[in-house]
Short mmCIF file of C-alpha atoms in Angstrom, two decimals:
data_model
loop_
_atom_site.label_atom_id
_atom_site.label_comp_id
_atom_site.label_asym_id
_atom_site.label_seq_id
_atom_site.Cartn_x
_atom_site.Cartn_y
_atom_site.Cartn_z
CA LEU A 1 0.02 0.03 0.02
CA GLU A 2 2.92 2.38 0.66
CA HIS A 3 3.73 2.33 -3.03
CA PHE A 4 0.13 3.04 -4.27
CA SER A 5 -0.36 6.34 -5.93
CA LEU A 6 -3.33 7.82 -7.69
CA PRO A 7 -3.03 8.26 -11.50
CA SER A 8 -2.78 11.78 -12.78
CA PHE A 9 -6.36 12.10 -14.11
CA ALA A 10 -7.61 11.19 -10.65
CA HIS A 11 -5.57 14.09 -9.11
CA ARG A 12 -7.06 16.47 -11.66
CA SER A 13 -10.54 15.05 -10.92
CA LEU A 14 -10.11 15.57 -7.20
CA ALA A 15 -8.75 19.09 -7.77
CA THR A 16 -11.64 20.07 -10.00
CA SER A 17 -14.11 18.60 -7.39
CA ALA A 18 -12.57 20.65 -4.58
CA GLU A 19 -12.71 23.88 -6.71
CA LYS A 20 -16.36 23.24 -7.44
CA MET A 21 -17.27 22.73 -3.84
CA ALA A 22 -15.35 25.86 -2.96
CA ALA A 23 -17.18 28.07 -5.55
CA GLN A 24 -20.20 30.11 -4.46
CA PHE A 25 -23.58 28.36 -5.13
CA ASP A 26 -25.40 29.60 -8.18
CA ALA A 27 -28.93 28.20 -8.44
CA ASP A 28 -28.85 28.77 -11.98
CA ASP A 29 -25.90 26.64 -12.68
CA HIS A 30 -25.44 24.26 -9.85
CA SER A 31 -27.40 21.22 -8.86
CA HIS A 32 -29.65 21.45 -5.69
CA ARG A 33 -33.02 20.19 -4.35
CA ARG A 34 -36.19 22.04 -3.96
CA TYR A 35 -39.00 21.09 -1.50
CA ASN A 36 -42.67 20.80 -2.60
CA PRO A 37 -44.71 21.58 0.63
CA LEU A 38 -47.88 20.83 -1.20
CA LEU A 39 -46.94 17.09 -2.03
CA ASP A 40 -44.39 16.75 0.82
CA GLU A 41 -41.62 15.60 -1.67
CA TRP A 42 -38.24 16.89 -2.95
CA VAL A 43 -37.23 17.63 -6.61
CA LEU A 44 -33.60 17.58 -7.94
CA VAL A 45 -32.57 20.51 -9.99
CA SER A 46 -29.76 20.08 -12.34
CA PRO A 47 -29.58 23.34 -14.68
CA HIS A 48 -26.23 22.59 -16.13
CA ARG A 49 -27.80 19.64 -17.93
CA MET A 50 -29.41 22.03 -20.43
CA LYS A 51 -25.94 22.23 -22.08
CA ARG A 52 -25.82 18.56 -22.88
CA PRO A 53 -26.55 17.45 -26.62
CA TRP A 54 -29.75 15.49 -27.36
CA ASN A 55 -29.93 12.67 -29.82
CA GLY A 56 -32.99 10.89 -28.25
CA GLN A 57 -36.65 10.58 -29.27
CA ARG A 58 -38.27 13.53 -31.04
CA GLU A 59 -42.10 14.10 -31.21
CA LEU A 60 -43.72 14.86 -34.62
CA PRO A 61 -44.35 18.75 -34.80
CA PHE A 62 -48.01 19.76 -34.77
CA ASP A 63 -49.71 21.17 -37.75
CA PHE A 64 -52.90 23.31 -36.98
CA GLY A 65 -53.64 23.36 -40.65
CA SER A 66 -53.88 19.75 -40.74
CA ILE A 67 -56.94 19.46 -38.37
CA PRO A 68 -60.30 19.80 -40.18
CA ARG A 69 -62.81 22.20 -38.69
CA HIS A 70 -65.58 19.56 -38.88
CA ASP A 71 -64.87 15.80 -39.18
CA PRO A 72 -68.07 13.79 -39.32
CA LYS A 73 -66.03 10.82 -38.32
CA ASN A 74 -64.72 12.37 -35.17
CA PRO A 75 -66.86 11.08 -32.29
CA LEU A 76 -66.53 14.41 -30.51
CA SER A 77 -67.83 16.42 -33.40
CA PRO A 78 -71.37 17.87 -33.44
CA GLY A 79 -73.72 15.43 -35.15
CA ALA A 80 -71.19 12.65 -35.08
CA ALA A 81 -71.94 8.96 -34.10
CA ARG A 82 -69.99 7.78 -31.03
CA SER A 83 -68.93 4.15 -30.57
CA ASN A 84 -72.05 3.17 -28.53
CA LYS A 85 -74.13 4.48 -31.61
CA GLU A 86 -75.31 7.64 -29.90
CA VAL A 87 -75.39 10.70 -31.91
CA ASN A 88 -73.98 13.94 -30.65
CA PRO A 89 -76.37 16.96 -30.79
CA ASN A 90 -75.34 19.88 -33.14
CA TYR A 91 -74.00 21.79 -30.19
CA GLU A 92 -72.81 25.38 -30.64
CA HIS A 93 -70.74 25.72 -27.47
CA VAL A 94 -69.91 23.32 -24.83
CA PHE A 95 -71.41 19.67 -24.74
CA VAL A 96 -71.11 17.28 -21.88
CA PHE A 97 -71.78 13.47 -22.08
CA THR A 98 -71.21 10.48 -20.00
CA ASN A 99 -68.04 8.69 -20.91
CA ASP A 100 -68.66 5.71 -23.04
CA PHE A 101 -65.66 3.92 -21.62
CA PRO A 102 -65.69 5.06 -17.93
CA SER A 103 -62.90 4.17 -15.50
CA ILE A 104 -65.43 4.03 -12.61
CA SER A 105 -69.15 3.65 -12.58
CA PRO A 106 -71.86 4.39 -9.94
CA ASP A 107 -73.14 0.80 -9.84
CA ASN A 108 -69.69 -0.95 -9.65
CA PRO A 109 -70.00 -4.04 -7.20
CA GLU A 110 -68.40 -3.71 -3.74
CA PRO A 111 -65.78 -6.21 -2.72
CA SER A 112 -66.61 -8.48 0.25
CA ALA A 113 -65.07 -7.89 3.72
CA GLU A 114 -62.75 -10.97 3.04
CA GLN A 115 -61.81 -9.55 -0.47
CA GLN A 116 -61.14 -6.13 0.99
CA GLN A 117 -58.63 -7.37 3.55
CA GLU A 118 -57.44 -10.78 2.33
CA HIS A 119 -54.23 -10.03 4.18
CA GLU A 120 -52.54 -7.01 5.85
CA LEU A 121 -50.33 -6.76 2.68
CA LEU A 122 -53.37 -7.63 0.29
CA ARG A 123 -56.05 -4.96 0.56
CA CYS A 124 -58.55 -3.38 -1.79
CA SER A 125 -61.48 -1.26 -1.50
CA LYS A 126 -64.75 -0.18 -3.55
CA ALA A 127 -64.36 2.27 -6.36
CA ARG A 128 -67.64 4.00 -7.45
CA GLY A 129 -68.08 7.12 -9.41
CA LEU A 130 -69.00 8.75 -12.65
CA CYS A 131 -66.97 9.81 -15.60
CA ARG A 132 -67.94 12.59 -18.17
CA VAL A 133 -66.48 14.17 -21.20
CA MET A 134 -66.84 17.82 -21.97
CA CYS A 135 -66.16 19.27 -25.46
CA PHE A 136 -65.04 22.86 -25.23
CA HIS A 137 -66.22 24.02 -28.71
CA PRO A 138 -67.75 22.62 -31.94
CA TYR A 139 -64.74 23.32 -33.91
CA SER A 140 -62.01 20.51 -34.02
CA ASP A 141 -59.20 22.92 -35.15
CA LEU A 142 -59.49 25.16 -32.13
CA THR A 143 -57.80 24.97 -28.71
CA LEU A 144 -58.33 27.02 -25.67
CA PRO A 145 -55.60 29.86 -26.55
CA LEU A 146 -57.29 30.21 -30.09
CA MET A 147 -60.90 30.45 -28.53
CA SER A 148 -62.44 33.75 -27.70
CA LEU A 149 -62.88 34.98 -24.25
CA PRO A 150 -66.58 34.58 -24.24
CA ASP A 151 -66.21 31.00 -25.34
CA ILE A 152 -63.43 30.24 -22.71
CA ARG A 153 -65.74 31.75 -20.09
CA LEU A 154 -68.59 29.40 -21.22
CA VAL A 155 -65.93 26.51 -20.37
CA ILE A 156 -65.22 27.91 -17.09
CA ASP A 157 -69.05 28.27 -16.34
CA GLU A 158 -69.64 24.54 -17.26
CA TRP A 159 -66.75 23.52 -15.09
CA ALA A 160 -68.40 25.25 -12.13
CA ARG A 161 -71.75 23.50 -13.06
CA GLN A 162 -70.10 20.21 -13.28
CA VAL A 163 -68.35 20.50 -9.94
CA ALA A 164 -71.70 21.66 -8.19
CA ASP A 165 -73.66 18.86 -9.83
CA LEU A 166 -71.28 15.94 -9.17
CA GLY A 167 -70.20 17.39 -6.00
CA ALA A 168 -73.65 17.11 -4.59
CA THR A 169 -72.93 13.28 -4.50
CA TYR A 170 -69.33 12.57 -4.69
CA THR A 171 -66.26 13.39 -2.51
CA TRP A 172 -64.01 14.20 -5.17
CA VAL A 173 -64.59 15.70 -8.60
CA GLN A 174 -61.45 15.81 -10.81
CA LEU A 175 -61.49 18.17 -13.87
CA PHE A 176 -58.50 17.41 -16.19
CA GLU A 177 -57.40 18.03 -19.61
CA ASN A 178 -54.85 15.91 -21.61
CA LYS A 179 -53.77 17.87 -24.61
CA GLY A 180 -51.72 16.47 -27.43
CA GLU A 181 -50.40 13.02 -28.48
CA ALA A 182 -47.45 13.63 -26.24
CA MET A 183 -49.63 13.44 -23.38
CA GLY A 184 -51.74 10.46 -24.66
CA CYS A 185 -54.57 12.31 -26.25
CA SER A 186 -55.27 10.96 -29.79
CA ASN A 187 -58.30 13.15 -30.46
CA PRO A 188 -57.48 16.84 -31.33
CA HIS A 189 -61.02 18.14 -30.75
CA PRO A 190 -60.84 20.52 -27.76
CA HIS A 191 -62.09 18.53 -24.80
CA CYS A 192 -61.50 17.55 -21.12
CA GLN A 193 -62.70 14.87 -18.80
CA ILE A 194 -64.50 14.93 -15.33
CA TRP A 195 -64.11 12.00 -13.08
CA ALA A 196 -66.13 11.95 -9.85
CA SER A 197 -65.35 9.45 -7.09
CA GLU A 198 -66.94 8.43 -3.80
CA HIS A 199 -63.16 8.07 -2.53
CA LEU A 200 -60.65 10.88 -2.12
CA PRO A 201 -57.70 10.02 -4.52
CA THR A 202 -54.15 9.54 -3.45
CA LEU A 203 -52.83 12.92 -4.44
CA ALA A 204 -55.79 14.96 -3.27
CA ALA A 205 -55.59 13.11 0.07
CA ARG A 206 -51.98 14.08 0.39
CA LYS A 207 -52.63 17.72 -0.55
CA ASP A 208 -55.29 17.65 2.22
CA GLN A 209 -52.88 16.50 4.82
CA THR A 210 -50.13 19.04 3.86
CA GLN A 211 -52.62 21.89 3.61
CA ARG A 212 -54.20 20.99 6.76
CA ALA A 213 -50.90 20.75 8.64
CA TYR A 214 -49.67 24.09 7.38
CA ARG A 215 -53.06 25.88 8.36
CA ALA A 216 -52.70 24.31 11.96
CA THR A 217 -49.26 25.89 12.43
CA HIS A 218 -49.61 29.06 10.29
CA ALA A 219 -53.29 30.12 10.79
CA ALA A 220 -53.52 30.68 7.01
CA PRO A 221 -53.84 28.38 3.99
CA LEU A 222 -50.67 27.17 2.31
CA LEU A 223 -51.34 28.33 -1.22
CA VAL A 224 -52.83 31.75 -0.01
CA ASP A 225 -49.49 32.31 1.61
CA TYR A 226 -47.64 31.00 -1.42
CA ALA A 227 -49.52 33.36 -3.74
CA ALA A 228 -48.77 36.23 -1.71
CA LEU A 229 -45.08 35.43 -1.55
CA GLU A 230 -44.89 35.05 -5.35
CA ILE A 231 -46.64 38.40 -5.79
CA GLU A 232 -44.09 39.95 -3.49
CA LYS A 233 -40.94 38.36 -5.19
CA LYS A 234 -42.20 38.86 -8.78
CA VAL A 235 -39.64 36.41 -10.25
CA ARG A 236 -41.65 33.38 -11.24
CA ILE A 237 -45.13 34.92 -12.08
CA VAL A 238 -45.74 34.41 -15.97
CA VAL A 239 -49.12 35.97 -16.24
CA ALA A 240 -51.03 38.14 -13.72
CA GLY A 241 -54.62 39.52 -13.76
CA GLU A 242 -56.85 41.43 -11.47
CA HIS A 243 -57.93 38.19 -9.65
CA TRP A 244 -55.39 35.40 -10.67
CA ILE A 245 -51.73 34.73 -11.19
CA ALA A 246 -50.02 31.98 -13.23
CA VAL A 247 -46.71 31.15 -11.78
CA VAL A 248 -44.00 28.51 -12.39
CA PRO A 249 -43.92 27.06 -9.01
CA TYR A 250 -40.61 27.23 -7.03
CA TRP A 251 -40.75 23.35 -6.67
CA ALA A 252 -41.88 22.79 -10.35
CA THR A 253 -40.94 19.18 -11.75
CA TRP A 254 -42.05 19.49 -15.40
CA PRO A 255 -39.93 21.90 -17.60
CA TYR A 256 -42.50 24.65 -18.02
CA GLU A 257 -44.88 23.63 -15.36
CA THR A 258 -47.39 26.37 -14.15
CA MET A 259 -49.91 26.82 -11.27
CA LEU A 260 -53.09 28.87 -11.53
CA LEU A 261 -53.83 30.48 -8.10
CA PRO A 262 -56.58 33.03 -7.28
CA LYS A 263 -55.55 36.02 -5.21
CA ARG A 264 -58.36 35.64 -2.60
CA HIS A 265 -59.11 32.50 -0.64
CA VAL A 266 -61.51 30.22 -2.60
CA LEU A 267 -62.39 26.58 -1.68
CA ARG A 268 -64.16 25.37 -4.89
CA PHE A 269 -64.74 26.23 -8.39
CA PRO A 270 -68.52 27.24 -8.00
CA ASP A 271 -67.35 29.75 -5.49
CA LEU A 272 -65.66 31.88 -8.12
CA THR A 273 -67.46 35.25 -8.83
CA GLY A 274 -68.39 36.51 -12.27
CA PRO A 275 -65.41 38.96 -12.39
CA GLU A 276 -62.96 36.13 -11.25
CA ARG A 277 -64.30 33.89 -13.96
CA ASP A 278 -63.79 36.56 -16.57
CA ASP A 279 -60.26 37.19 -15.32
CA LEU A 280 -59.49 33.44 -15.31
CA ALA A 281 -60.56 33.22 -18.96
CA SER A 282 -58.16 35.96 -19.75
CA VAL A 283 -55.24 34.67 -17.59
CA MET A 284 -55.73 31.15 -19.25
CA LYS A 285 -55.77 32.40 -22.84
CA ARG A 286 -52.66 34.53 -22.07
CA LEU A 287 -50.70 31.69 -20.53
CA LEU A 288 -51.76 29.05 -23.15
CA THR A 289 -50.85 31.43 -25.98
CA LYS A 290 -47.35 31.90 -24.41
CA TYR A 291 -47.22 28.12 -24.22
CA ASP A 292 -47.90 27.78 -27.86
CA ASN A 293 -45.53 30.57 -28.75
CA LEU A 294 -42.55 28.99 -26.95
CA PHE A 295 -41.96 26.50 -29.70
CA GLU A 296 -44.64 27.63 -32.24
CA THR A 297 -46.62 24.41 -31.74
CA SER A 298 -49.82 23.34 -30.13
CA PHE A 299 -48.17 22.87 -26.75
CA PRO A 300 -49.07 19.51 -25.06
CA TYR A 301 -49.80 19.22 -21.33
CA SER A 302 -51.87 17.62 -18.78
CA MET A 303 -53.82 20.16 -16.68
CA GLY A 304 -55.99 19.45 -13.52
CA TRP A 305 -57.99 21.47 -11.02
CA HIS A 306 -57.92 20.86 -7.29
CA GLY A 307 -60.30 22.25 -4.67
CA ALA A 308 -61.87 21.39 -1.37
CA PRO A 309 -63.54 17.86 -1.19
CA THR A 310 -67.26 17.81 -1.95
CA GLY A 311 -70.00 15.31 -1.43
CA PRO A 312 -71.54 14.09 1.94
CA GLU A 313 -68.79 15.83 4.01
CA ALA A 314 -68.70 19.15 2.12
CA ASP A 315 -69.89 21.02 5.18
CA LYS A 316 -66.84 20.05 7.12
CA ASP A 317 -64.02 22.55 7.90
CA TRP A 318 -61.98 22.61 4.73
CA SER A 319 -60.67 26.19 5.15
CA HIS A 320 -57.07 24.93 4.69
CA TRP A 321 -57.82 24.27 1.05
CA GLN A 322 -57.14 26.68 -1.83
CA LEU A 323 -58.50 26.09 -5.23
CA HIS A 324 -55.77 25.84 -7.95
CA ALA A 325 -54.77 24.30 -11.32
CA VAL A 326 -51.59 22.84 -12.44
CA TYR A 327 -50.32 22.46 -15.90
CA TYR A 328 -47.69 19.67 -16.62
CA PRO A 329 -46.16 20.14 -20.12
CA PRO A 330 -43.56 17.70 -21.20
CA LEU A 331 -41.68 19.76 -23.97
CA LEU A 332 -38.25 20.71 -22.95
CA ARG A 333 -35.98 21.97 -25.79
CA SER A 334 -38.16 22.36 -28.81
CA ALA A 335 -41.45 21.28 -30.28
CA THR A 336 -40.04 17.82 -30.89
CA VAL A 337 -37.95 17.19 -27.80
CA ARG A 338 -39.79 16.17 -24.56
CA LYS A 339 -38.84 15.24 -21.03
CA PHE A 340 -39.37 11.63 -19.89
CA MET A 341 -40.00 10.77 -16.37
CA VAL A 342 -37.83 7.65 -16.10
CA GLY A 343 -34.77 6.20 -14.60
CA TYR A 344 -33.89 8.41 -11.49
CA GLU A 345 -37.30 10.11 -11.52
CA MET A 346 -39.08 6.68 -11.40
CA HIS A 347 -36.70 5.01 -8.89
CA ALA A 348 -35.47 7.90 -6.67
CA GLU A 349 -37.15 11.40 -6.79
CA ALA A 350 -38.25 13.90 -9.39
CA GLN A 351 -35.56 15.77 -11.43
CA ARG A 352 -35.69 18.78 -13.70
CA ASP A 353 -32.97 20.66 -15.79
CA LEU A 354 -33.70 24.41 -16.16
CA THR A 355 -34.80 26.14 -13.06
CA ALA A 356 -38.21 27.50 -12.37
CA GLU A 357 -36.88 30.96 -12.68
CA GLN A 358 -35.42 30.37 -15.99
CA ALA A 359 -38.57 28.76 -17.27
CA ALA A 360 -40.49 31.62 -16.09
CA ALA A 361 -38.31 34.27 -17.68
CA LYS A 362 -38.52 32.47 -21.04
CA LEU A 363 -42.33 32.36 -20.81
CA VAL A 364 -42.66 36.07 -19.66
CA ALA A 365 -40.62 37.17 -22.72
CA LEU A 366 -43.18 35.59 -25.15
CA PRO A 367 -45.75 37.68 -26.98
CA GLU A 368 -49.50 37.17 -25.88
CA GLU A 369 -50.68 37.24 -29.58
CA HIS A 370 -50.80 33.67 -30.77
CA TYR A 371 -48.40 32.72 -33.75
CA TYR A 372 -51.14 31.07 -35.56
CA ALA A 373 -53.89 33.75 -35.10
CA ALA A 374 -53.30 35.60 -38.37
CA ARG A 375 -53.48 32.39 -40.31
CA LEU A 376 -56.70 31.24 -38.38
CA ALA A 377 -58.23 34.56 -39.16
CA ALA A 378 -57.52 34.14 -42.82
CA LYS A 379 -58.98 30.53 -42.80
CA ASN A 380 -62.12 31.79 -41.13
CA ALA A 381 -62.51 34.55 -43.68
CA ALA A 382 -62.15 32.16 -46.57
CA GLU A 383 -64.70 29.85 -45.01
CA THR A 384 -67.19 32.69 -44.44
CA GLY A 385 -66.57 33.86 -48.11
CA ALA A 386 -67.22 30.35 -49.32
CA ALA A 387 -70.38 29.88 -47.24
CA ALA A 388 -71.65 33.23 -48.70
CA LYS A 389 -71.44 32.03 -52.23
#
């Protein structure tokens, strides 16, 4: 052992490592972890990885012009027949129907006591609920950022009605939109899904615990305090209105993840006032336009709303809750390069490359006029002229 010596490259590596550790920490360049108090978990941030080359899978770029305005074979189009042979009405605005292939149903059989706890390690429980599909607009070639503010307001009003209707019976009402093939959505027609359940889902239950614990020690809702903090710091807000902010959360996992937060304490969607709904329509349109403008594509994402539980226990004290929405978009470097949650993310903890502040700065710098708006206006004019003839 007394004759052992490190090779020269090892000495250089140790020296470089020592220099790095002695350097002043820079969140924009050095790896670090950030805590998500809403989900009680950490995310690893590695901003220097944005410098690495990419030769992996690429998504096909989206072409708005390839989507017909009305496709009679599309089961979500007005007047089209769905797989169960039911024919959609010739709707002119929003349209809601019961999902033809629901994940849960209200009459699902309940497992026996023996089946529910076959063993301490082998447990199951009943799963009952209702699944609906909601079309935002009769045109298949539109998405929310390309819709008018009055049409977006109709979507928001219908969301509120659906939460009130299903929330009268079910403990949890989950509004969510999967947009784009990269997020598993094969139908381009603008739509979302609404799943209502008797049980409180896992993520909702975790958010209930974290928000309840924060309220107990701080005498204020977690996300109300967080919104106030972001308004004060002004570094991660992408879009702000009179009643809402859209912010890249400090603890964001997905590259351009954002959260919609009201500026006042709101428990559930139906509690929103008329002016708050108008402002939400504006903030959503501005945010989603920036998303599309980032890589000049129809930006894919998974979006979901979370509010206080409903159903039989709706009258309990849920004052620790704050209504909010989250957008999880997968695109990272371009319209064709996406982030995959694999490897370390699946087996250890979430990881992101660019920081929340870097993502927010890129989104803030983008225009609020949609890159496809002029071409869409020309298309509308051409169709109007053709119809007049």
